[in-house]
XYZ file of C-alpha atoms in Angstrom:
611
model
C -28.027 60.968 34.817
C -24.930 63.050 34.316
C -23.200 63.736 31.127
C -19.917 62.301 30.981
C -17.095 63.315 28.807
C -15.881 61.077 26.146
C -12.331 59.990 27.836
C -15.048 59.038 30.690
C -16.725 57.021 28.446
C -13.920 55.544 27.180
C -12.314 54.435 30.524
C -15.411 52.998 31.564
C -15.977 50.791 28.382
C -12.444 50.022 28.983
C -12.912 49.048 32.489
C -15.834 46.922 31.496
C -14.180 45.402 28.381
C -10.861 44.734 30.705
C -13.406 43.445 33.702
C -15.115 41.231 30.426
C -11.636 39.879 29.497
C -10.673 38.997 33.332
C -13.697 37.180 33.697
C -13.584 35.005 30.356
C -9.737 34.154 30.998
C -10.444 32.946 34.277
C -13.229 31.269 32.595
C -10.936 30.109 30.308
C -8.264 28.779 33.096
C -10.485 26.945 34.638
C -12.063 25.348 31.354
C -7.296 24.434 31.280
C -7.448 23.168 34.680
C -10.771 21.229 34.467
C -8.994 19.743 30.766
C -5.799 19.308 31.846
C -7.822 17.176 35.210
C -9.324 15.119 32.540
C -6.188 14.275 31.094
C -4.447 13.287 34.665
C -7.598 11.512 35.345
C -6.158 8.553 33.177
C -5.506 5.547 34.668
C -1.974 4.086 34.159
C -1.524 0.783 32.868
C -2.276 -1.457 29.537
C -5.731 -1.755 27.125
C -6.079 -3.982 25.090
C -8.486 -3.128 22.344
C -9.262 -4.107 18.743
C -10.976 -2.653 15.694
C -11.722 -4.500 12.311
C -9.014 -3.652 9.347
C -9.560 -5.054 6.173
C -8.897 -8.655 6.557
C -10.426 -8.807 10.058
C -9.616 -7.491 13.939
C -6.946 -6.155 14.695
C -5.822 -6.421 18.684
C -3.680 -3.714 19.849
C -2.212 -3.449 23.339
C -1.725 0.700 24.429
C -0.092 1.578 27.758
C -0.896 4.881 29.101
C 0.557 6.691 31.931
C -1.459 9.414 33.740
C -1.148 12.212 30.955
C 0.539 10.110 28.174
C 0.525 7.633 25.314
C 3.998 5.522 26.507
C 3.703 2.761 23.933
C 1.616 0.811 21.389
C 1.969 -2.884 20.387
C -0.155 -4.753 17.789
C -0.764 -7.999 19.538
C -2.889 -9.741 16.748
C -3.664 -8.351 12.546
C -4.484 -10.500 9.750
C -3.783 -7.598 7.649
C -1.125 -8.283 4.655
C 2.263 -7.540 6.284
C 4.089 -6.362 2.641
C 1.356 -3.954 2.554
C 0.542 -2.945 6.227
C 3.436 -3.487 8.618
C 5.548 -1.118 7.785
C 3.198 1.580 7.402
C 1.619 1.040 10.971
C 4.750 1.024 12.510
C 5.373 4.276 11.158
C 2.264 5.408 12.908
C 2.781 3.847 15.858
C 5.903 6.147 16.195
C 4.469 9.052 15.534
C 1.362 8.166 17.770
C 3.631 8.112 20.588
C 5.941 10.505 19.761
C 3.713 13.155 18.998
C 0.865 11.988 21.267
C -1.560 12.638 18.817
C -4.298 10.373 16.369
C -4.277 12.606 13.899
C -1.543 11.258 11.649
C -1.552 10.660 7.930
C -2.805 6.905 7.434
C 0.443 5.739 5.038
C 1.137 3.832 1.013
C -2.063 2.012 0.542
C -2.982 0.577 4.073
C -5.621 3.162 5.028
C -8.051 0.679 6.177
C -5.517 -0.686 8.340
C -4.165 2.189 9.563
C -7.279 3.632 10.551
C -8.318 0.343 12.605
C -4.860 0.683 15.002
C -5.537 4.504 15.082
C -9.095 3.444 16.411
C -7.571 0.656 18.890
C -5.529 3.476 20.629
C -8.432 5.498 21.082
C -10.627 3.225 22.276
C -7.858 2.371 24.609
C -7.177 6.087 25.914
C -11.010 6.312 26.422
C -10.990 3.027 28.433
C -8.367 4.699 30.516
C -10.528 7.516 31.684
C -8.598 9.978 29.132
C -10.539 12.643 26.700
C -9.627 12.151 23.210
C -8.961 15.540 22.406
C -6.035 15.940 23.886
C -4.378 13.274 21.105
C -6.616 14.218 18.121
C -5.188 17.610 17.319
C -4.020 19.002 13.976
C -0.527 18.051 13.321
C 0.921 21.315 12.736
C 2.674 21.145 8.945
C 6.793 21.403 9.026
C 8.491 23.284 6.520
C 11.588 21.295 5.577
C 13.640 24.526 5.254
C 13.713 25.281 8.726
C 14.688 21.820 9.956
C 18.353 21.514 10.832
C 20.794 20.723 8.252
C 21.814 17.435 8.333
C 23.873 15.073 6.245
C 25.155 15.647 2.744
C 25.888 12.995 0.263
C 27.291 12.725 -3.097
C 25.948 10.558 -5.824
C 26.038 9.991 -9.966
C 22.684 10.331 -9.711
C 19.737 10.713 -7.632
C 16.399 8.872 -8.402
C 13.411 9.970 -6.559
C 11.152 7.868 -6.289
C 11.683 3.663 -5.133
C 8.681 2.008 -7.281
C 9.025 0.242 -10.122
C 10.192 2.786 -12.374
C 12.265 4.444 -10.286
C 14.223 1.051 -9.212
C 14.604 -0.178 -12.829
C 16.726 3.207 -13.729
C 18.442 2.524 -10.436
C 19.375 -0.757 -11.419
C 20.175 0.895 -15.162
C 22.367 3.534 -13.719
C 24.176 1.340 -11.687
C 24.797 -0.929 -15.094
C 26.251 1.785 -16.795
C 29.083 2.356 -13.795
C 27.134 5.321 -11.840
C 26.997 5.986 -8.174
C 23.204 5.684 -7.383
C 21.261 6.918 -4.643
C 17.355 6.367 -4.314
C 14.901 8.572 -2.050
C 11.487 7.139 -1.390
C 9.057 8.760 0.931
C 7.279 5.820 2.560
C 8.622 3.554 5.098
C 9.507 0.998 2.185
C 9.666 0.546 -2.020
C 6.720 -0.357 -3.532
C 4.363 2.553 -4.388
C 1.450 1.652 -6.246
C 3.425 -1.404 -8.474
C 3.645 -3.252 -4.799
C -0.195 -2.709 -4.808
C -0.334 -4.638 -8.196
C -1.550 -7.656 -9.656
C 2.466 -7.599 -11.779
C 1.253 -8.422 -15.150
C 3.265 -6.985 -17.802
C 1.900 -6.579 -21.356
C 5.105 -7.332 -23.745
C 5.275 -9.389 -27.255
C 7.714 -11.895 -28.438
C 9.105 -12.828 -25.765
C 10.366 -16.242 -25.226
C 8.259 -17.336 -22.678
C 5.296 -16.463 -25.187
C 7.231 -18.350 -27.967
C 7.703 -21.300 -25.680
C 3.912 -21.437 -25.123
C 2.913 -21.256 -28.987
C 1.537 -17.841 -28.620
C 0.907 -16.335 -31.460
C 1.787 -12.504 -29.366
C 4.054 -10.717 -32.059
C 4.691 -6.987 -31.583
C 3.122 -5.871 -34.674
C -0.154 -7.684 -33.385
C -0.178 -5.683 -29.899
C 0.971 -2.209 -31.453
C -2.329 -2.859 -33.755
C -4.649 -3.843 -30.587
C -3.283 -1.123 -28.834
C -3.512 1.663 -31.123
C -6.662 0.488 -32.578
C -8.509 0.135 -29.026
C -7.337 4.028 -28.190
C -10.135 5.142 -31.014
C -12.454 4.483 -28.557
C -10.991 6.935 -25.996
C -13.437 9.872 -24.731
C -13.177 13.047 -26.573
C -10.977 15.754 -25.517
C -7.390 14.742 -25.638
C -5.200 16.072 -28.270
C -5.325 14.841 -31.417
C -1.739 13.002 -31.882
C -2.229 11.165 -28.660
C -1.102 8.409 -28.835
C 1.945 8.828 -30.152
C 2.277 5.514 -32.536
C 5.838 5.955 -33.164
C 6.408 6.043 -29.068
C 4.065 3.095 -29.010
C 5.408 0.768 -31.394
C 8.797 0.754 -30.415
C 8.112 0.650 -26.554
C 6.183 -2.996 -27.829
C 9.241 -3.661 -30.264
C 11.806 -3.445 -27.175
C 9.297 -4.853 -24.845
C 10.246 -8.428 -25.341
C 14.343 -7.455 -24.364
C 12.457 -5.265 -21.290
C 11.169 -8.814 -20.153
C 14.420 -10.861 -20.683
C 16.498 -8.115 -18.515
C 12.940 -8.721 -15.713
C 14.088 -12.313 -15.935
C 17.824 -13.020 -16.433
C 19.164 -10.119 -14.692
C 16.426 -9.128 -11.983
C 15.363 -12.824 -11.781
C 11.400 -12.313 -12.285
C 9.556 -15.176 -13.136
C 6.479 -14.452 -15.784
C 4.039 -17.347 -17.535
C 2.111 -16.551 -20.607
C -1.475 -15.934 -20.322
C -2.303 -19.185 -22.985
C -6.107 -18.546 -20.752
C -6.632 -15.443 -22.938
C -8.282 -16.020 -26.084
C -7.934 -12.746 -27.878
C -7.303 -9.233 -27.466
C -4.606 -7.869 -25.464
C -5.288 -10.853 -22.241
C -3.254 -13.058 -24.725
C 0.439 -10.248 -24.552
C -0.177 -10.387 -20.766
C 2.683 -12.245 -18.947
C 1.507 -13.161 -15.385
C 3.855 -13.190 -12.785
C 4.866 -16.399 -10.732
C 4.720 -15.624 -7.369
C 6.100 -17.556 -4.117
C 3.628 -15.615 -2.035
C -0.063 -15.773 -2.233
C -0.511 -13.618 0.928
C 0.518 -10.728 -0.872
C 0.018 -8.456 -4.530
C 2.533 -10.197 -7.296
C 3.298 -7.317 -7.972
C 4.860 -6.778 -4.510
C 7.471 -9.543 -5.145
C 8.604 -7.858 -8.289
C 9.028 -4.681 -6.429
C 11.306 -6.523 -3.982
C 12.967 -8.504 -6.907
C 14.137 -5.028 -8.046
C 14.896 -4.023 -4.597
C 17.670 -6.805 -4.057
C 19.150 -6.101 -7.547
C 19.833 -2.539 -7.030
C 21.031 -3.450 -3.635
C 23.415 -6.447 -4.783
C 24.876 -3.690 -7.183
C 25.780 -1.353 -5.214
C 23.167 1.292 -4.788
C 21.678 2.677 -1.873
C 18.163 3.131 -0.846
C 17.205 5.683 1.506
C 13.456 4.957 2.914
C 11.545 7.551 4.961
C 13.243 10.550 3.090
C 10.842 12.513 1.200
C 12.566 14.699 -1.246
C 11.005 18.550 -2.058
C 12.941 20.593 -3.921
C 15.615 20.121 -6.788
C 18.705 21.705 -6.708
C 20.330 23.937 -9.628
C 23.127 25.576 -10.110
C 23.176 29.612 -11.626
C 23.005 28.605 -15.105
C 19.960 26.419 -14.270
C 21.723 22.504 -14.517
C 20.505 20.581 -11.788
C 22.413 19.674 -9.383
C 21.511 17.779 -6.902
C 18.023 17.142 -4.506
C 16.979 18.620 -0.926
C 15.285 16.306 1.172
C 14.210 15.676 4.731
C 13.114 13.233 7.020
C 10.920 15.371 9.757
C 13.413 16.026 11.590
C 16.595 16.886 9.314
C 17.055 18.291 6.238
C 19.631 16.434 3.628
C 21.463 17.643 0.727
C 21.922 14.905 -1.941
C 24.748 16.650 -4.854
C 24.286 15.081 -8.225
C 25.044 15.728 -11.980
C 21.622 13.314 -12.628
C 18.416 13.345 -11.481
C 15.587 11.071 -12.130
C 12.052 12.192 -11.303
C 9.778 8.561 -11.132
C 7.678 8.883 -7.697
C 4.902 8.113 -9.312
C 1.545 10.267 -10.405
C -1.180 12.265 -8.559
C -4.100 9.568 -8.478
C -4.009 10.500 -4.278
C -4.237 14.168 -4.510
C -7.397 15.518 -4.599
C -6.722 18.943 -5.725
C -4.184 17.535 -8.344
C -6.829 15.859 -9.800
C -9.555 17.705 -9.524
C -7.394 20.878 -11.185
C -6.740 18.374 -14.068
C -9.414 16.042 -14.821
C -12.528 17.208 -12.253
C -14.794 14.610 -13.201
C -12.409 12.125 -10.954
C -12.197 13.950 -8.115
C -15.363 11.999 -6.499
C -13.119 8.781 -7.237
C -10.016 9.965 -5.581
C -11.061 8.844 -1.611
C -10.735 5.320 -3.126
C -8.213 5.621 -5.386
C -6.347 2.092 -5.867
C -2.716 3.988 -6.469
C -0.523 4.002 -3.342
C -1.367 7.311 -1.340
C 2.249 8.297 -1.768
C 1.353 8.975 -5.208
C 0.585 12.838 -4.247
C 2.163 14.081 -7.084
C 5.748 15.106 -5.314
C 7.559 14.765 -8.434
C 5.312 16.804 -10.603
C 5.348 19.791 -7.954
C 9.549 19.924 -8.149
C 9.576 19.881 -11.447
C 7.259 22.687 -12.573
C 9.897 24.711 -9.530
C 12.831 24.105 -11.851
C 10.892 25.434 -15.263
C 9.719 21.255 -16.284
C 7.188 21.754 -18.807
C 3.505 19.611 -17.720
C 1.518 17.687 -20.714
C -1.259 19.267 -21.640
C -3.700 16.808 -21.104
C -3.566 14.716 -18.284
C -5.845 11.567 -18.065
C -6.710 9.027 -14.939
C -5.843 5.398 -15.347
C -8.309 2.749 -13.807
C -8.320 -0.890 -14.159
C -11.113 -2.406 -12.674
C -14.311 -0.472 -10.744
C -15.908 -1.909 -7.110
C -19.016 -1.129 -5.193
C -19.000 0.220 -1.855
C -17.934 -2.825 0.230
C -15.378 -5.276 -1.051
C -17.819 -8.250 -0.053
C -20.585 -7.365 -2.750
C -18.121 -8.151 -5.623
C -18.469 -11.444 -6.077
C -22.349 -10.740 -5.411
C -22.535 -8.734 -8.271
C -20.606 -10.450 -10.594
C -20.426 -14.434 -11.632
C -18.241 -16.388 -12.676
C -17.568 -15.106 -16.101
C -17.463 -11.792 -15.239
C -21.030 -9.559 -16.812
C -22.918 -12.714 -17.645
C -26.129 -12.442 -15.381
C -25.252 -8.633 -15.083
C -25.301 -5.342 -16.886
C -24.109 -1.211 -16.426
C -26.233 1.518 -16.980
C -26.339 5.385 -16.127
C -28.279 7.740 -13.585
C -30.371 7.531 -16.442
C -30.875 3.852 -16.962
C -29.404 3.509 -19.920
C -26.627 1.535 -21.034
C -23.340 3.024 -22.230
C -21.003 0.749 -22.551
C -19.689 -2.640 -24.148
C -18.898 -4.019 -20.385
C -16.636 -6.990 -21.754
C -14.289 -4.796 -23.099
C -10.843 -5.024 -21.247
C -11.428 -1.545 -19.659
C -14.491 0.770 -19.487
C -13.107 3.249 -16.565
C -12.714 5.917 -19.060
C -16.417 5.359 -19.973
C -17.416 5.166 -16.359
C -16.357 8.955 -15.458
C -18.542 10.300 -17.885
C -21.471 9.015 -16.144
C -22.714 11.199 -12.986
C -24.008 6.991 -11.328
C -23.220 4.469 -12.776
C -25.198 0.758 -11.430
C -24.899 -2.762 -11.689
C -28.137 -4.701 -12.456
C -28.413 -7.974 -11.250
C -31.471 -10.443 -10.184
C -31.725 -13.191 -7.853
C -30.946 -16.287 -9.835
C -28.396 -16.752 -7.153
C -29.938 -16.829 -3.846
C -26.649 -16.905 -1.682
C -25.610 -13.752 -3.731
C -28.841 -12.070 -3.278
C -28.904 -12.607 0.256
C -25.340 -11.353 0.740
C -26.140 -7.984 -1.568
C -29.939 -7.580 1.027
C -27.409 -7.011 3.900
C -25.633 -3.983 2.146
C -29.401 -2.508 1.020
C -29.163 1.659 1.005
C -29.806 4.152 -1.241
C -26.120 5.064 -2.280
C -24.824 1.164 -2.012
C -27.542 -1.648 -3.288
C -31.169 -0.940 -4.089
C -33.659 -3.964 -4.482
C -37.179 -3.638 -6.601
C -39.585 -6.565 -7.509
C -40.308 -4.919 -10.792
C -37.873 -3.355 -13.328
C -39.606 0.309 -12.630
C -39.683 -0.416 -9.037
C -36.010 -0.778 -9.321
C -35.587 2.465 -11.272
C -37.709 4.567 -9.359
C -35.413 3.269 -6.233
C -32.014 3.945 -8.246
C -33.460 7.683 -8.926
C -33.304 6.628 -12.584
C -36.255 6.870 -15.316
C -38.173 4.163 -14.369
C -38.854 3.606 -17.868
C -35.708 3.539 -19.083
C -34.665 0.597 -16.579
C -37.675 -1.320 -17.597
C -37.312 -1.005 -21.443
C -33.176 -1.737 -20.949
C -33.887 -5.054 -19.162
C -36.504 -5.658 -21.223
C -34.603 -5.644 -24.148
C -31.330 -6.969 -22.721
C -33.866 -9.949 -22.119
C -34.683 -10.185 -25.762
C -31.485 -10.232 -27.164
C -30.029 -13.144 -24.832
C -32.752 -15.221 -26.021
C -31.765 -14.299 -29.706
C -28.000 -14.718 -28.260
C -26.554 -11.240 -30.003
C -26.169 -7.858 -28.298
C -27.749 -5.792 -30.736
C -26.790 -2.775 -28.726
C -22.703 -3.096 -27.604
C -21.907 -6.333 -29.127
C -20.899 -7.935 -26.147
C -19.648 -11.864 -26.223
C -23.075 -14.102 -25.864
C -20.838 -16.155 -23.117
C -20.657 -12.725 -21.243
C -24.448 -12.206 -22.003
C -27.424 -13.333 -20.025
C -31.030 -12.628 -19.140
C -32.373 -10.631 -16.036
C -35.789 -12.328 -15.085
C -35.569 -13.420 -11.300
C -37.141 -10.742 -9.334
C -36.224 -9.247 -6.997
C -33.821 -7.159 -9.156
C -30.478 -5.426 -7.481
C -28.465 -2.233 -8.757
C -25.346 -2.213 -7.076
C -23.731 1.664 -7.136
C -20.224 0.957 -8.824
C -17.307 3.900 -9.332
C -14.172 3.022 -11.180
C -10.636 2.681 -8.875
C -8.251 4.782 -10.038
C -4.642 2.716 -10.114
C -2.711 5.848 -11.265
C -2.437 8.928 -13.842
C -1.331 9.139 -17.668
C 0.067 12.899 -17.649
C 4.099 14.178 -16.000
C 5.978 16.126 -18.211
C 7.176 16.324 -22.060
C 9.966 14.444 -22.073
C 12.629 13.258 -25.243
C 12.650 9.550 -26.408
C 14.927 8.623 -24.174
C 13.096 10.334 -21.028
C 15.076 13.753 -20.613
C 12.345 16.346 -19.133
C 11.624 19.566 -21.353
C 11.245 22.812 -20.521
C 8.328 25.401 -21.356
C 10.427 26.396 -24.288
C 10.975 22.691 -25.341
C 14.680 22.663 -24.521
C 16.187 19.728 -22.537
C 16.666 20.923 -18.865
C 20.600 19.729 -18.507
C 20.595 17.045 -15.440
C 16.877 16.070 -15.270
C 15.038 12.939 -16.315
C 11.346 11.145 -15.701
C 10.161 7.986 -15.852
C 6.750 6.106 -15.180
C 3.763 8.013 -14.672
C 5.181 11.179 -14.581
C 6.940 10.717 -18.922
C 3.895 8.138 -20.016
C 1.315 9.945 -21.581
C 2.420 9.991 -25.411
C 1.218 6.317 -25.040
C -2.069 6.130 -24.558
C -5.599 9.020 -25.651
C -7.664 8.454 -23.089
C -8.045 4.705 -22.795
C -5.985 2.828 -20.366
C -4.507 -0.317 -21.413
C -4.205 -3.087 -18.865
C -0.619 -4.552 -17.596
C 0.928 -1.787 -20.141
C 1.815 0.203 -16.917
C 4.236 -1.999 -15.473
C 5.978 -2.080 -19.174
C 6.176 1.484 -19.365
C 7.604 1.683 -16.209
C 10.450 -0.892 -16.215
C 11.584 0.456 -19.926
C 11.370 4.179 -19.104
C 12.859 3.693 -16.030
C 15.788 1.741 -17.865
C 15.997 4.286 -20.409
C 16.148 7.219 -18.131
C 18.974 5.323 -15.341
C 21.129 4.638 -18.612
C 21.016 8.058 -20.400
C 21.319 9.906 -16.884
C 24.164 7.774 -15.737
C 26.127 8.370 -19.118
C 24.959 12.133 -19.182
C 26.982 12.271 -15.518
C 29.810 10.252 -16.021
C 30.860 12.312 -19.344
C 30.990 15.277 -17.121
């Protein structure tokens, strides 16, 4: 064979590589054509398919032309409509308008989201069409680059239309300010619309009228006292009692402006024997269909609206304006397709914490990141408000925490399985290890719950309609079954052991009728002793975050240098941790929200009209 020179070489590699490349792109074009002939291979006209949301199927009618999603129509959903019809028919428009499934699922309807997102697949399949041609990556929009639309001019902007953020609406517009609100879903609500409404407050009226005996020094006590028990690690002046006691002090005025002015309707909890159940003021709703604490959100809604402010849904604000001399000035915003400019001398940050974002959480507190996929908080609560503030200089709490009021097994049908009547009684918690860890009767144990890497719910078969409902979720990360306490353990991947000697003992002291180990209530407190025995896998629900910025008492936001950043306030979860260590209190989260949002919308309105 010849020697060739290197520029031989070199055009022949080239030759080949360019021969390579002509071969693979008409490879390639006719890998297009034979995709794009799947595509055109779809067979006009309307499917109707369904897929099960949360409360059951969900029919959905999808008319496709050859290459094309033209329209989508929900012919049939039990689904709450507060909760899930706006979102869906967000994502209905965007479906169709971007011809792709993958869109965000939106504020707390995942489940049903997901079901019409399966519906239209199912349907596009039927037609003959290949599903990735609507499933790709929506490509992420910078807000900056969208065209400049509107500009408005306000007293002051709140961000945010949940509860907080509405209550210093409604405050601003008391004191004689021009209010706009910017909320990022399709409707107000964030996670307070998602909420059972109860508001812890003390002498009130409607708790005087009832005989309760709920004075504020009492719940300041219960509260304070009850955050000893928080897990270590948060600073050691958390809570702040001063902060505490007089948010409980003014709490009682915070419910008379809920009812005279916004025209909520509570009723004391006279159920509640002791602890903080008897401050809890239950809503009165007309709507059993939907979360009480829906209504209230809407309550608030209507008030803002009847005085005058406006409420601009579907605008997601990102970035806070400032002037030179860093005063804020005002909030950029944008709806997907426009960017806005909303001028202000007030802003109020209150859209609500980070429970939603995973990295947000798992930065902060990572021992809640595994809970975050079924977080309870609306999944608008991405942290928005926290991001623009740290861009204008807002200085972030040290010590963030995760708030959590209840926990739930895998499925939402095993609850009442797992639990009777009176809540533990029949029923106990232990660890991966088997042992337990926690007073279960106390009002919350989420806290406790994270520290564990498993946490399970023992149960036996005393019930046989509940056992046979908790056999037909049987699997390894869901419900185990043993006949034995160790055969049980060894199935939970716990000591076997240790589950043996804890229901063994649990056993003993129901008979004696004392917990010798937690304490708990004997009415709460029961043997194990029907085999077979069940461990249900629980996880606490995380309802929202105790963290957002260091703020003043009456909610102005600090800078890293501790000075008052001129034009900027917070409210709800992102100005609540100086009350609470790391122990959530039940219905306090609504209170904090309503007053700080009150105090904020009054000392931002008066900060902008003395300008």
């Amino acid at each position: 064979m010849p020697n060739r020179s290197l520029p031989a070489v070199r055009l022949l590699c080239a030759a080949v590589m360019l021969a390579a490349a002509a071969m693979t792109s008409a490879a390639q074009a006719s890998a297009d054509a034979q995709d794009a002939s799947n595509v055109l291979k779809m067979k006009p006209g309307a499917y109707v398919e369904s897929a099960i949301g949360w409360n059951g199927p969900i029919e959905v009618k999808t008319t496709v032309s050859d290459n094309r999603i033209d329209s989508i129509e929900i012919l049939k959903s039990d689904e709450v409509p507060y909760i899930a019809d706006e979102p869906m028919k967000a994502i209905i428009q965007k479906v169709v308008s971007e011809q792709n499934l993958s869109v965000d699922v939106v504020t707390g309807a995942s489940r049903s989201s997901e079901a019409l997102l399966r519906a239209v697949g199912q349907a596009v399949q039927a037609a003959g069409g290949d599903l990735k041609f609507f499933t790709h990556e929506p490509v992420p929009i910078d807000p900056a680059t969208l065209p400049e639309g509107e500009e408005a001019q306000a007293d002051v902007v709140v961000v945010g239309g949940g509860a907080s953020g509405l209550a210093a609406a409604a405050a601003a517009l008391e004191s004689g300010a021009r209010v706009i609100v910017l909320e990022k879903a399709p409707h107000t609500g964030g996670s307070a619309a998602l909420s059972a409404g109860i508001v812890t407050a003390a002498s009130t009226d409607i708790q005087k009228a009832s005989g309760l005996p709920a004075d504020s020094a009492g719940l300041a006590k219960l509260w304070l006292e009850d955050q000893k028990r928080s897990v270590k690690g948060a600073p050691a002046n958390l809570p702040d009692a001063a902060q505490v006691e007089a948010l409980v002090k003014q709490s009682a005025e915070t419910v008379d402006w809920l009812t005279k002015k916004v025209g909520m309707q509570f009723s004391a909890n006279a159920a509640a024997a002791d602890g903080i159940g008897a401050y809890q003021l239950l809503p009165i709703s007309s709507d059993a269909s939907r979360p009480a604490g829906a209504e209230e959100v809407e309550k608030l809604e209507q008030y803002v609206k009847k005085l005058g402010g406006i409420i601009r849904t579907a605008t997601p604000a990102w970035k806070i304006l400032t002037t030179d001399d860093g005063r804020v000035s005002g909030v950029a915003a944008a709806d997907g397709k426009n960017r806005f400019t909303f001028h202000a001398k007030s802003v109020v940050l209150a859209s609500g914490g980070f429970a939603a974002d995973l990295m947000k959480v798992t930065s902060r507190q990572p021992r809640w990141a595994v809970y975050v996929e079924r977080a309870g908080a609306a999944k608008t609560s991405t942290g928005d408000g926290l991001t623009m503030g740290l861009q204008v200089g807002a200085k972030e709490v040290s010590d963030s925490w995760l708030m959590g009021t209840q926990f739930a097994p895998a499925y939402p049908e095993m609850t009442a399985a797992m639990l009777g009547e009176r809540g533990f009684a029949g029923a106990t918690l232990v660890n991966e290890k088997g042992l337990r860890f926690v007073k279960e009767d106390l009002p919350n144990i989420t806290s406790e719950m994270s520290q564990q890497l498993d946490v399970w719910l023992i149960t036996d078969s005393k019930d046989p309609e509940k056992a046979k409902t908790l056999r037909n979720y049987l699997g390894f990360d869901t419900v185990v079954h043993g006949n034995t306490p160790e055969e049980l353990g060894r199935r939970m991947g716990a000591r076997a052991d240790n589950v043996k000697q804890t229901i063994e003992k649990l056993n003993a002291d129901a008979a004696a009728g004392k917990d010798t180990a937690f304490d708990r209530d004997p009415i709460n407190f029961t043997s194990l002793t029907q085999a077979p025995y069940f461990a249900v896998k629980v996880r606490p629900v995380i309802s929202g975050t105790i963290g957002g910025f260091v703020v003043t008492p009456d909610f102005q936001v600090l800078d890293n240098a501790l000075k008052p950043i001129q034009g900027l306030w917070a409210a709800g979860e992102l100005a609540n941790r100086a009350f609470y260590n790391r122990v959530y209190e039940p219905g306090t989260s609504l209170l904090i929200a309503y007053a700080s949002g009150r105090a904020a919308g009054t000392s931002a309105a008066k900060a902008a009209l003395s300008k």
